Coordinates of C-alpha atoms in Angstrom, one line a residue:
Chain A
M1 CA 1.5 -26.7 -23.5
G2 CA 3.9 -28.6 -25.8
S3 CA 2.1 -31.9 -26.3
G4 CA -1.4 -33.0 -27.2
T5 CA -3.3 -33.1 -30.4
R6 CA -3.2 -30.2 -32.7
E7 CA -5.6 -29.1 -35.3
K8 CA -4.3 -27.9 -38.6
F9 CA -4.6 -24.2 -39.5
D10 CA -5.7 -23.2 -42.9
N11 CA -3.0 -20.6 -43.3
P12 CA 0.2 -22.5 -44.2
V13 CA 2.5 -20.0 -42.5
V14 CA 0.5 -20.1 -39.3
D15 CA 0.4 -23.9 -39.4
W16 CA 4.2 -24.1 -40.1
V17 CA 4.9 -22.0 -37.0
D18 CA 2.3 -23.8 -34.9
E19 CA 3.8 -27.1 -35.6
R20 CA 7.1 -25.9 -34.1
L21 CA 5.7 -23.6 -31.4
P22 CA 2.0 -24.3 -30.8
I23 CA 1.2 -20.7 -29.8
F24 CA -1.8 -20.4 -32.1
T25 CA -3.2 -23.6 -30.7
L26 CA -2.7 -22.2 -27.2
M27 CA -4.5 -19.0 -28.1
Q28 CA -7.3 -20.8 -29.8
R29 CA -7.7 -23.1 -26.8
E30 CA -7.5 -20.4 -24.1
Y31 CA -9.1 -17.5 -25.8
G32 CA -11.0 -18.8 -28.8
V33 CA -13.1 -21.8 -27.9
F34 CA -12.5 -21.5 -24.2
P35 CA -15.8 -22.6 -22.5
T36 CA -17.0 -19.6 -20.4
P37 CA -20.2 -19.5 -18.3
K38 CA -22.9 -17.9 -20.4
N39 CA -24.4 -15.8 -17.6
F40 CA -21.7 -13.2 -16.9
N41 CA -22.8 -9.8 -15.9
Y42 CA -20.7 -6.6 -16.4
F43 CA -18.8 -7.2 -13.2
W44 CA -16.9 -9.8 -15.1
N45 CA -15.4 -7.1 -17.4
F46 CA -12.8 -5.9 -15.0
G47 CA -10.3 -8.7 -15.5
A48 CA -9.8 -7.7 -19.1
I49 CA -9.9 -4.0 -18.2
L50 CA -7.1 -4.5 -15.7
M51 CA -5.0 -6.3 -18.2
F52 CA -5.5 -3.4 -20.6
M53 CA -4.6 -0.9 -17.8
L54 CA -1.4 -2.8 -16.9
V55 CA -0.2 -2.6 -20.5
V56 CA -1.1 1.2 -20.7
M57 CA 0.9 1.8 -17.5
I58 CA 3.9 -0.1 -18.7
V59 CA 4.0 1.6 -22.1
T60 CA 3.4 5.2 -20.9
G61 CA 5.8 4.5 -18.0
L62 CA 8.5 3.4 -20.3
F63 CA 8.3 6.6 -22.4
L64 CA 8.1 8.8 -19.3
A65 CA 11.2 7.1 -17.9
M66 CA 13.1 8.2 -21.1
H67 CA 12.5 11.8 -20.0
Y68 CA 12.8 11.5 -16.2
T69 CA 15.8 12.0 -14.0
A70 CA 15.9 10.3 -10.6
N71 CA 17.8 12.9 -8.6
T72 CA 16.3 15.1 -5.9
E73 CA 17.8 18.2 -7.5
L74 CA 16.4 17.4 -10.9
A75 CA 13.3 15.2 -10.6
F76 CA 10.7 17.9 -10.0
D77 CA 11.9 20.0 -12.9
A78 CA 12.2 16.9 -15.1
V79 CA 8.5 16.2 -14.6
E80 CA 7.6 19.9 -15.2
R81 CA 9.7 19.6 -18.4
I82 CA 7.7 16.6 -19.5
M83 CA 4.5 18.6 -18.9
R84 CA 5.7 21.7 -20.7
D85 CA 8.4 20.9 -23.3
V86 CA 8.4 17.2 -24.2
N87 CA 6.2 16.6 -27.3
G88 CA 2.9 15.1 -26.0
G89 CA 4.6 14.8 -22.6
W90 CA 1.6 16.2 -20.8
L91 CA -0.6 13.6 -22.3
M92 CA 1.7 10.7 -21.4
R93 CA 2.0 11.9 -17.9
Y94 CA -1.8 12.5 -17.4
I95 CA -2.5 9.1 -18.9
H96 CA 0.0 7.5 -16.5
M97 CA -0.9 9.5 -13.4
N98 CA -4.7 9.1 -13.8
G99 CA -4.1 5.5 -15.1
A100 CA -3.0 4.7 -11.5
S101 CA -6.4 5.9 -10.2
F102 CA -8.4 4.0 -12.9
F103 CA -6.3 0.9 -12.3
F104 CA -7.4 1.0 -8.7
I105 CA -11.0 1.8 -9.5
A106 CA -11.0 -1.4 -11.7
V107 CA -9.2 -3.5 -9.2
Y108 CA -11.5 -2.5 -6.3
L109 CA -14.5 -3.5 -8.4
H110 CA -12.8 -6.7 -9.4
I111 CA -12.0 -7.6 -5.8
F112 CA -15.5 -6.8 -4.6
R113 CA -16.9 -8.8 -7.5
G114 CA -14.8 -11.8 -6.2
M115 CA -16.1 -11.3 -2.7
Y116 CA -19.7 -10.8 -3.5
Y117 CA -20.0 -13.8 -5.8
G118 CA -17.7 -16.1 -3.7
S119 CA -15.1 -16.4 -6.4
Y120 CA -12.5 -17.1 -3.7
K121 CA -14.1 -20.5 -2.7
A122 CA -12.9 -23.9 -3.7
P123 CA -11.4 -24.7 -6.2
R124 CA -10.3 -21.1 -6.8
E125 CA -8.3 -20.4 -3.6
I126 CA -4.9 -20.1 -5.3
L127 CA -6.4 -17.9 -8.0
W128 CA -7.7 -15.6 -5.3
I129 CA -4.5 -15.6 -3.3
L130 CA -2.5 -14.7 -6.4
G131 CA -4.9 -11.8 -6.8
V132 CA -4.2 -10.6 -3.3
V133 CA -0.4 -10.7 -4.2
I134 CA -1.1 -8.7 -7.3
F135 CA -3.0 -6.1 -5.3
L136 CA -0.2 -5.8 -2.7
L137 CA 2.4 -5.4 -5.6
M138 CA 0.1 -2.7 -7.1
M139 CA -0.1 -0.8 -3.9
G140 CA 3.7 -0.9 -3.5
T141 CA 4.3 0.2 -7.1
A142 CA 1.7 3.0 -6.9
F143 CA 3.2 4.3 -3.6
I144 CA 6.8 4.5 -4.9
G145 CA 5.6 5.9 -8.2
Y146 CA 4.0 8.8 -6.4
V147 CA 7.3 9.6 -4.8
L148 CA 9.1 10.1 -8.2
P149 CA 7.8 13.6 -9.0
W150 CA 9.5 14.8 -5.8
G151 CA 6.8 17.2 -4.7
Q152 CA 5.8 17.9 -1.1
M153 CA 3.3 15.0 -1.0
S154 CA 5.9 12.7 -2.6
L155 CA 8.4 13.4 0.1
W156 CA 6.1 13.5 3.1
G157 CA 4.0 10.6 2.0
A158 CA 7.2 8.6 1.6
T159 CA 8.4 9.7 5.0
V160 CA 5.1 8.7 6.7
I161 CA 4.8 5.3 5.0
T162 CA 8.5 4.3 5.4
N163 CA 8.3 5.3 9.0
L164 CA 5.6 2.7 9.5
F165 CA 8.4 0.1 9.5
S166 CA 10.1 1.8 12.5
A167 CA 7.1 0.4 14.5
I168 CA 8.6 -3.1 14.2
P169 CA 10.2 -3.9 17.6
V170 CA 14.1 -4.0 17.9
V171 CA 15.0 -3.9 14.2
G172 CA 12.5 -1.3 13.0
E173 CA 15.0 1.6 13.0
Y174 CA 17.6 -0.4 11.1
I175 CA 15.0 -1.4 8.5
V176 CA 14.0 2.3 8.0
T177 CA 17.7 3.4 7.5
L178 CA 18.2 0.5 5.1
L179 CA 15.1 1.6 3.1
W180 CA 16.2 5.2 3.0
G181 CA 19.9 4.6 2.4
G182 CA 20.5 7.5 4.8
F183 CA 18.9 9.3 7.7
S184 CA 15.9 10.7 5.9
V185 CA 14.0 10.2 2.7
D186 CA 16.6 11.7 0.3
N187 CA 18.4 11.1 -3.0
P188 CA 19.4 7.5 -2.3
T189 CA 15.7 6.8 -1.5
L190 CA 14.6 8.4 -4.8
T191 CA 17.0 6.5 -7.0
R192 CA 16.1 3.1 -5.5
F193 CA 12.4 3.9 -5.7
F194 CA 12.8 4.7 -9.4
A195 CA 14.6 1.4 -10.0
L196 CA 11.9 -0.5 -8.2
H197 CA 9.1 1.4 -9.8
F198 CA 10.5 0.2 -13.2
L199 CA 10.9 -3.4 -12.0
L200 CA 7.7 -4.1 -10.1
P201 CA 5.2 -3.8 -13.1
F202 CA 7.0 -6.7 -14.7
V203 CA 6.8 -8.7 -11.5
I204 CA 3.0 -7.9 -11.5
F205 CA 2.9 -9.0 -15.1
A206 CA 4.4 -12.4 -14.1
V207 CA 2.0 -12.9 -11.3
V208 CA -0.9 -11.9 -13.5
F209 CA 0.2 -14.6 -15.9
L210 CA 0.0 -17.1 -13.0
H211 CA -3.4 -15.6 -12.0
V212 CA -4.8 -16.1 -15.5
W213 CA -3.2 -19.6 -15.7
A214 CA -5.0 -20.6 -12.5
L215 CA -8.2 -19.1 -13.9
H216 CA -8.0 -21.2 -17.0
V217 CA -7.5 -24.4 -14.9
T218 CA -10.6 -23.9 -12.8
G219 CA -12.6 -21.8 -15.3
S220 CA -14.5 -18.6 -14.3
N221 CA -17.0 -18.3 -11.5
N222 CA -20.3 -16.7 -12.5
P223 CA -23.1 -14.6 -10.9
L224 CA -25.0 -17.7 -9.8
G225 CA -21.9 -19.2 -8.2
I226 CA -22.8 -22.7 -9.5
D227 CA -20.5 -24.9 -11.5
T228 CA -20.9 -25.3 -15.2
K229 CA -22.2 -28.8 -16.0
G230 CA -21.8 -29.0 -19.7
P231 CA -21.8 -27.2 -23.0
Q232 CA -25.4 -26.0 -22.4
D233 CA -24.1 -23.8 -19.6
T234 CA -21.2 -22.2 -21.6
L235 CA -20.3 -20.1 -24.6
P236 CA -17.0 -20.0 -26.4
F237 CA -14.9 -17.0 -25.2
H238 CA -14.6 -15.7 -28.7
P239 CA -16.6 -13.9 -30.1
Y240 CA -19.1 -13.7 -27.1
Y241 CA -16.8 -12.4 -24.4
T242 CA -14.2 -10.7 -26.6
M243 CA -17.1 -8.5 -27.7
K244 CA -18.6 -8.0 -24.2
D245 CA -15.1 -7.2 -22.8
T246 CA -14.4 -4.8 -25.6
F247 CA -17.7 -3.0 -25.0
G248 CA -17.1 -2.7 -21.3
L249 CA -13.5 -1.5 -21.9
I250 CA -14.8 1.2 -24.3
V251 CA -17.2 2.5 -21.6
F252 CA -14.4 2.4 -19.1
L253 CA -12.1 4.3 -21.4
I254 CA -14.6 7.0 -22.1
A255 CA -14.7 7.8 -18.3
Y256 CA -10.9 7.5 -18.2
A257 CA -10.4 9.8 -21.2
A258 CA -12.9 12.3 -19.7
V259 CA -10.7 12.6 -16.6
I260 CA -7.4 12.8 -18.6
F261 CA -8.7 15.6 -20.8
F262 CA -11.0 17.6 -18.6
F263 CA -10.1 17.0 -15.0
P264 CA -6.6 15.7 -15.0
N265 CA -5.7 16.9 -11.6
S266 CA -8.9 16.3 -9.8
L267 CA -7.8 13.0 -8.2
G268 CA -4.4 14.3 -7.1
H269 CA -3.3 16.7 -4.4
P270 CA -2.2 20.3 -5.3
D271 CA 0.6 20.2 -2.7
N272 CA 2.5 17.8 -5.0
Y273 CA 3.1 20.7 -7.4
I274 CA 5.2 22.3 -4.7
P275 CA 8.9 21.0 -4.8
A276 CA 9.8 18.7 -1.9
D277 CA 11.1 20.6 1.2
P278 CA 12.4 18.5 4.1
L279 CA 12.0 21.4 6.5
V280 CA 8.3 22.1 6.0
T281 CA 5.6 19.5 6.6
P282 CA 2.4 20.2 4.7
A283 CA -0.4 21.1 7.0
H284 CA -2.4 18.0 6.0
I285 CA -0.7 14.9 4.6
V286 CA -3.0 12.6 2.8
P287 CA -2.2 9.6 0.6
E288 CA -3.7 9.1 -2.8
W289 CA -7.4 8.4 -2.7
Y290 CA -7.0 4.7 -3.3
F291 CA -5.1 4.2 0.0
L292 CA -7.5 6.3 2.2
P293 CA -9.5 3.4 3.7
F294 CA -6.3 1.7 4.9
Y295 CA -4.9 5.0 6.1
A296 CA -8.1 5.5 8.1
M297 CA -7.6 2.1 9.8
L298 CA -3.9 3.0 10.6
R299 CA -5.0 6.2 12.2
A300 CA -7.9 4.7 14.1
I301 CA -5.6 2.9 16.6
T302 CA -4.5 5.7 19.0
F303 CA -4.3 3.6 22.2
D304 CA -1.5 1.3 23.6
I305 CA -2.3 -2.2 24.3
G306 CA -0.6 -3.4 27.5
V307 CA -1.0 -5.3 30.7
P308 CA -4.0 -3.8 32.6
F309 CA -3.2 -1.7 35.7
T310 CA 0.5 -1.5 34.9
D311 CA 2.6 0.7 32.6
I312 CA 3.8 -2.3 30.6
V313 CA 3.0 -1.7 26.9
I314 CA 2.9 -4.8 24.7
I315 CA 1.8 -3.2 21.5
S316 CA 2.2 0.6 21.2
A317 CA -0.5 2.6 19.4
K318 CA 1.9 3.0 16.4
L319 CA 2.6 -0.7 16.1
G320 CA -1.1 -1.5 16.6
G321 CA -2.0 0.8 13.8
V322 CA 0.5 -0.7 11.5
I323 CA -0.6 -4.3 12.4
V324 CA -4.3 -3.4 11.8
M325 CA -3.5 -1.7 8.5
F326 CA -1.5 -4.6 7.1
S327 CA -3.8 -7.3 8.5
S328 CA -6.8 -5.6 6.8
I329 CA -5.4 -6.8 3.4
L330 CA -3.5 -9.9 4.6
I331 CA -6.8 -11.2 6.0
W332 CA -8.0 -11.6 2.4
V333 CA -5.4 -14.4 2.0
V334 CA -7.3 -16.6 4.5
L335 CA -10.8 -15.5 3.3
P336 CA -11.5 -18.9 1.6
W337 CA -11.1 -20.6 5.0
L338 CA -12.9 -17.9 7.0
D339 CA -15.9 -18.4 4.8
S340 CA -16.6 -22.1 4.4
H341 CA -20.3 -21.8 3.5
P342 CA -21.1 -24.2 0.7
I343 CA -22.9 -21.5 -1.4
R344 CA -20.7 -19.2 -3.4
S345 CA -22.9 -16.3 -4.6
A346 CA -24.4 -13.7 -2.3
K347 CA -27.5 -14.0 -4.4
Y348 CA -28.4 -17.1 -2.5
R349 CA -27.2 -16.0 0.9
P350 CA -29.6 -13.4 2.3
I351 CA -27.6 -12.5 5.5
F352 CA -24.2 -12.6 3.9
Q353 CA -25.6 -10.4 1.1
K354 CA -26.6 -7.7 3.5
L355 CA -23.5 -7.8 5.6
I356 CA -21.1 -7.6 2.6
L357 CA -23.1 -4.6 1.2
I358 CA -22.6 -3.0 4.6
L359 CA -18.9 -3.8 4.4
L360 CA -18.8 -2.0 1.1
V361 CA -20.4 1.1 2.6
D362 CA -18.1 0.7 5.6
F363 CA -15.0 0.6 3.4
I364 CA -16.1 3.7 1.4
F365 CA -16.8 5.5 4.7
L366 CA -13.3 4.6 5.9
G367 CA -12.0 6.2 2.7
Y368 CA -13.9 9.3 3.5
L369 CA -12.5 9.4 7.1
G370 CA -9.0 8.9 5.8
A371 CA -9.2 12.2 3.9
E372 CA -10.2 14.1 7.1
A373 CA -7.8 16.1 9.2
A374 CA -6.6 14.1 12.2
D375 CA -8.3 16.4 14.7
A376 CA -11.6 16.7 12.8
K377 CA -14.9 16.2 14.6
Y378 CA -18.4 15.0 13.6
F379 CA -21.2 16.2 15.9
G380 CA -18.5 17.0 18.4
I381 CA -17.2 13.5 18.4
P382 CA -13.5 13.1 17.3
V383 CA -13.3 11.5 13.8
N384 CA -11.0 8.8 15.3
Y385 CA -14.0 7.1 17.1
F386 CA -15.8 6.8 13.8
G387 CA -12.7 5.3 12.3
L388 CA -12.4 2.9 15.1
A389 CA -16.1 1.8 14.7
A390 CA -15.7 1.3 11.0
T391 CA -12.4 -0.6 11.5
A392 CA -14.2 -2.8 14.1
Y393 CA -17.0 -3.7 11.6
Y394 CA -14.4 -4.5 8.9
F395 CA -12.6 -7.0 11.1
L396 CA -15.9 -8.4 12.7
F397 CA -17.1 -9.1 9.2
F398 CA -14.1 -11.3 8.4
L399 CA -13.2 -12.8 11.7
V400 CA -16.7 -13.3 13.3
F401 CA -19.6 -12.9 10.9
L402 CA -18.1 -15.1 8.1
P403 CA -17.2 -18.1 10.3
V404 CA -20.5 -17.9 12.2
L405 CA -22.5 -17.6 8.9
S406 CA -20.6 -20.5 7.5
K407 CA -22.2 -22.7 10.1
L408 CA -25.6 -21.1 10.6
E409 CA -26.8 -19.3 7.5
K410 CA -29.6 -21.0 5.5
G411 CA -29.3 -20.3 1.9
R412 CA -32.0 -19.6 -0.7
E413 CA -33.1 -22.3 -3.1
M414 CA -30.6 -22.7 -5.9
P415 CA -31.4 -23.4 -9.6
P416 CA -30.2 -26.8 -10.8
S417 CA -28.0 -25.4 -13.5
I418 CA -26.9 -22.1 -15.2
N419 CA -28.8 -23.1 -18.3
E420 CA -32.1 -23.6 -16.5
A421 CA -31.7 -20.4 -14.4
V422 CA -31.1 -18.2 -17.4
T423 CA -33.5 -19.8 -19.9
S424 CA -36.4 -19.9 -17.4
K425 CA -36.2 -16.1 -17.3
G426 CA -36.7 -16.0 -21.0
H427 CA -33.1 -15.3 -22.2
Chain B
M1 CA 14.9 -58.7 1.8
T2 CA 18.4 -57.4 1.4
D3 CA 17.3 -55.7 -1.7
T4 CA 14.6 -53.6 0.0
A5 CA 16.9 -52.8 2.9
D6 CA 19.5 -51.7 0.4
K7 CA 17.0 -49.5 -1.4
A8 CA 15.9 -47.9 1.9
D9 CA 19.5 -47.2 2.8
N10 CA 20.1 -45.7 -0.6
E11 CA 17.1 -43.5 -0.3
N12 CA 18.2 -42.2 3.1
R13 CA 21.6 -41.4 1.6
R14 CA 20.0 -39.7 -1.3
D15 CA 17.7 -37.7 0.9
F16 CA 20.7 -36.6 3.0
L17 CA 22.7 -35.6 -0.1
Q18 CA 19.7 -33.7 -1.5
L19 CA 19.1 -31.8 1.7
T20 CA 22.7 -30.9 2.3
A21 CA 23.0 -29.8 -1.3
A22 CA 19.9 -27.7 -1.1
G23 CA 21.0 -26.3 2.3
M24 CA 24.4 -25.3 0.9
G25 CA 22.6 -23.7 -2.1
A26 CA 20.5 -21.7 0.3
V27 CA 23.5 -20.5 2.3
G28 CA 25.2 -19.5 -1.0
A29 CA 22.1 -17.6 -2.1
V30 CA 22.0 -15.7 1.2
A31 CA 25.7 -15.0 1.1
A32 CA 25.4 -13.6 -2.5
A33 CA 22.4 -11.5 -1.5
A34 CA 24.1 -10.0 1.6
P35 CA 26.4 -7.5 -0.2
L36 CA 23.5 -6.4 -2.4
V37 CA 21.2 -5.7 0.5
N38 CA 24.1 -4.0 2.4
S39 CA 24.6 -1.7 -0.6
L40 CA 21.3 -0.2 0.4
N41 CA 22.6 1.0 3.7
P42 CA 23.9 4.6 4.0
A43 CA 27.0 5.1 1.8
A44 CA 30.2 6.6 3.0
D45 CA 29.5 10.1 1.7
T46 CA 26.1 10.0 3.3
L47 CA 27.7 9.1 6.6
A48 CA 30.4 11.7 6.2
L49 CA 27.9 14.5 6.5
S50 CA 27.3 13.7 10.1
T51 CA 28.4 16.7 12.1
I52 CA 27.7 20.4 11.9
E53 CA 28.6 23.5 13.9
V54 CA 25.9 26.1 14.6
D55 CA 26.3 29.7 15.9
I56 CA 23.4 30.1 18.4
S57 CA 24.1 33.6 19.5
G58 CA 21.4 35.1 17.2
I59 CA 18.5 33.1 18.6
P60 CA 16.3 35.3 20.8
V61 CA 14.8 34.0 24.0
G62 CA 11.5 32.2 23.3
E63 CA 12.4 31.4 19.7
S64 CA 14.2 28.5 18.0
R65 CA 16.2 27.9 15.0
T66 CA 15.8 24.9 12.8
V67 CA 19.1 23.6 11.3
F68 CA 19.6 20.8 8.9
W69 CA 21.6 17.8 10.1
Q70 CA 21.8 14.4 8.3
G71 CA 18.9 15.4 6.1
K72 CA 16.8 16.0 9.2
P73 CA 15.7 19.2 10.9
V74 CA 17.1 19.9 14.4
F75 CA 15.4 22.3 16.7
I76 CA 17.6 24.6 18.8
R77 CA 15.3 26.3 21.2
H78 CA 16.2 29.2 23.5
R79 CA 13.8 28.6 26.3
T80 CA 12.3 31.2 28.5
E81 CA 12.4 31.0 32.3
E82 CA 8.7 29.9 32.4
E83 CA 9.4 27.2 29.8
I84 CA 12.3 25.8 31.8
K85 CA 10.3 25.8 35.0
E86 CA 7.4 24.1 33.3
A87 CA 9.7 21.4 31.8
Q88 CA 11.3 20.8 35.2
D89 CA 8.1 20.7 37.3
V90 CA 6.5 17.9 35.4
D91 CA 5.7 14.7 37.3
V92 CA 8.0 12.3 35.4
S93 CA 6.1 9.2 36.5
A94 CA 3.0 10.5 34.6
L95 CA 4.8 10.7 31.3
S96 CA 4.6 8.0 28.6
D97 CA 8.3 8.2 27.8
K98 CA 9.8 8.9 31.2
Q99 CA 12.7 11.4 31.1
T100 CA 13.5 14.4 33.3
D101 CA 14.3 17.7 31.8
E102 CA 17.9 17.4 33.2
E103 CA 18.4 14.3 31.2
R104 CA 17.5 16.1 28.0
V105 CA 19.5 19.3 28.2
Q106 CA 23.1 20.3 28.9
K107 CA 22.2 23.9 29.6
P108 CA 18.7 24.6 30.8
E109 CA 18.2 27.5 28.5
W110 CA 19.0 25.5 25.4
L111 CA 16.9 22.6 24.2
I112 CA 18.3 20.7 21.2
A113 CA 16.2 18.0 19.7
V114 CA 15.7 16.3 16.4
G115 CA 12.6 17.9 14.8
I116 CA 11.0 14.7 13.6
C117 CA 7.8 13.5 15.2
T118 CA 8.4 10.0 16.6
H119 CA 5.0 8.9 15.2
L120 CA 5.5 8.9 11.5
G121 CA 8.2 11.4 10.8
C122 CA 6.5 14.8 10.2
V123 CA 8.1 18.1 11.3
P124 CA 6.2 19.4 14.3
N125 CA 5.2 23.1 14.3
G126 CA 6.0 25.5 17.2
S127 CA 9.6 26.5 16.5
K128 CA 8.4 30.1 15.8
S129 CA 6.4 31.6 18.6
T130 CA 3.7 32.5 16.0
E131 CA 3.1 28.8 15.2
P132 CA 0.6 26.6 17.2
R133 CA 2.6 25.0 20.0
G134 CA 0.0 22.6 21.3
E135 CA -1.5 22.1 24.8
Y136 CA 1.9 21.9 26.5
G137 CA 3.6 24.9 24.9
G138 CA 6.3 23.0 23.0
W139 CA 5.4 21.6 19.6
L140 CA 2.3 20.3 17.8
C141 CA 2.6 17.8 15.0
P142 CA 0.3 18.8 12.2
C143 CA 0.0 15.3 10.8
H144 CA -1.7 13.3 13.5
G145 CA -1.9 15.7 16.4
S146 CA 1.0 14.8 18.8
H147 CA 1.7 17.4 21.5
Y148 CA 5.2 17.9 22.8
D149 CA 6.1 20.0 25.9
T150 CA 8.9 22.6 26.3
S151 CA 11.4 19.7 26.8
G152 CA 10.3 18.1 23.6
R153 CA 8.6 15.2 25.5
I154 CA 5.5 13.5 24.1
R155 CA 2.5 14.5 26.2
K156 CA -0.5 13.7 24.1
G157 CA -1.3 12.0 20.8
P158 CA -0.1 8.9 18.9
A159 CA 3.6 9.5 19.0
P160 CA 5.3 6.9 21.3
K161 CA 8.6 8.6 22.2
N162 CA 10.0 12.0 23.1
L163 CA 11.8 14.0 20.4
P164 CA 15.2 12.5 20.3
V165 CA 18.2 14.5 21.6
P166 CA 21.1 14.2 19.2
K167 CA 24.7 14.0 20.4
Y168 CA 26.0 17.5 20.7
E169 CA 28.5 19.6 22.6
F170 CA 29.0 23.3 23.3
I171 CA 32.3 24.3 21.7
S172 CA 32.0 27.8 23.2
D173 CA 29.1 29.8 24.7
T174 CA 27.8 30.6 21.2
V175 CA 28.8 27.6 19.1
V176 CA 27.4 24.2 19.4
K177 CA 28.5 21.1 17.5
I178 CA 25.8 18.6 16.6
G179 CA 26.7 15.0 15.7

């Protein structure tokens, strides 16, 4: 960053600063002339959208924190005061609350884009793994943030999720007591969750920095999944992609603003407007929509795994569900090695293309199942069996289909370069 | 010849010094982190709220009262004759968490158990006779459908264990001390 040749800037002040701290040179190199594949489609907008959302969440969160009190006696009322009395408080809270949902909409599309076009493959493995780390941090941050208003879903969602750790053999109970700072989710839990909810976004920011750094080392993947071979395949980032990203961001913000102003509570659960009560469990505990697919996988495991014909249980149903849920995300870390097929983009892999689109439907279906009551039935069949089948497909895709396809799938014929592919179509 | 041997020797020494220094650094970091992590454990005032005394004379047969102990609900159930008989007649070897009713109560008519589902910590329904009590007449957890019997033992559903019995003693016929 510090060395290398530097071009002079016309503005003398800019040049004076740049000579001492080459920040303008850095920006010019990484965001001005940065060579970017010229065939991006709109799926490549979500990186910029996510960066924007992270800033929105940090800024609105900072101002909400100035009006919030992390105490079980006061938290619910503090949030209601923000909604009713603080100037513009309702707007800040609705931006922040729905911002979490839109953050997850964007990140899910961003992740699926990466999977569909093979962006996780060499040389972008570290870039991909950093993305998985960011996603896990986002999930943690969103979960503890949902606890802060101290409504019924806050308390009981926190109770269910922290209890997952009690499934860990031997030390589970101690870990849960340590997380709670007591014998149930209570004031000590709320105060530490607030502290962490303030901290984690900055940790995310730091990992995002590494993620973008890694991206700028390898360069972006593209819808064809073939490497850029020279200037004929690329465009400078500015103005071409600054414009395209801005346009995509505006479309995204229109949808986001529509929800903030017209349906601000449609993505939440009404029970969270009831103050937390440790003696009454809501009839139907559901996490926020963005956790539902994983919640469905957790609930799908209702059987113990043990030594056949004995009572010896090796993995209880509870531990099994927890393992399945966490593995469903951690499996993404090894995705670059599960799928070693030389072709990146699904566009040139007919079988992979169909299977990953089925995976998308499967994942959405899991989300649908996660919102059902535990004892619901479809066509007289308990909903758990559907959850189990959908979970099975999810893991089969990663653990069986991808390795097998890596060896056997015959790809479609690939164009020799990005330039020839896009110009032959008349662009 | 001696030069290279010297160099190799030096490198070994240097490796050793680096490893021990890094090792001590790691020990120091863990030692510094320990009190911070320990501060997350229950504080003295949280621990101090650990016993309560409850007057049970007002609980009618067939009903229970839920009391608050250590931030958790505790069910005190005044069991009917049939409920006691049902709890005692169960074939223990068929249970997933094997406990006889005698191991779980001090006086057969009083069942005292922590009202937290051992699956993921919800409060099961069934303390009031008007609530759904599940297929075994005890409690039914609304979250993921765990059924408990009249001894608070898990009979069906995802929960792995029986409702835990807290430490308690009868101070008199009508007062029980929990904790």
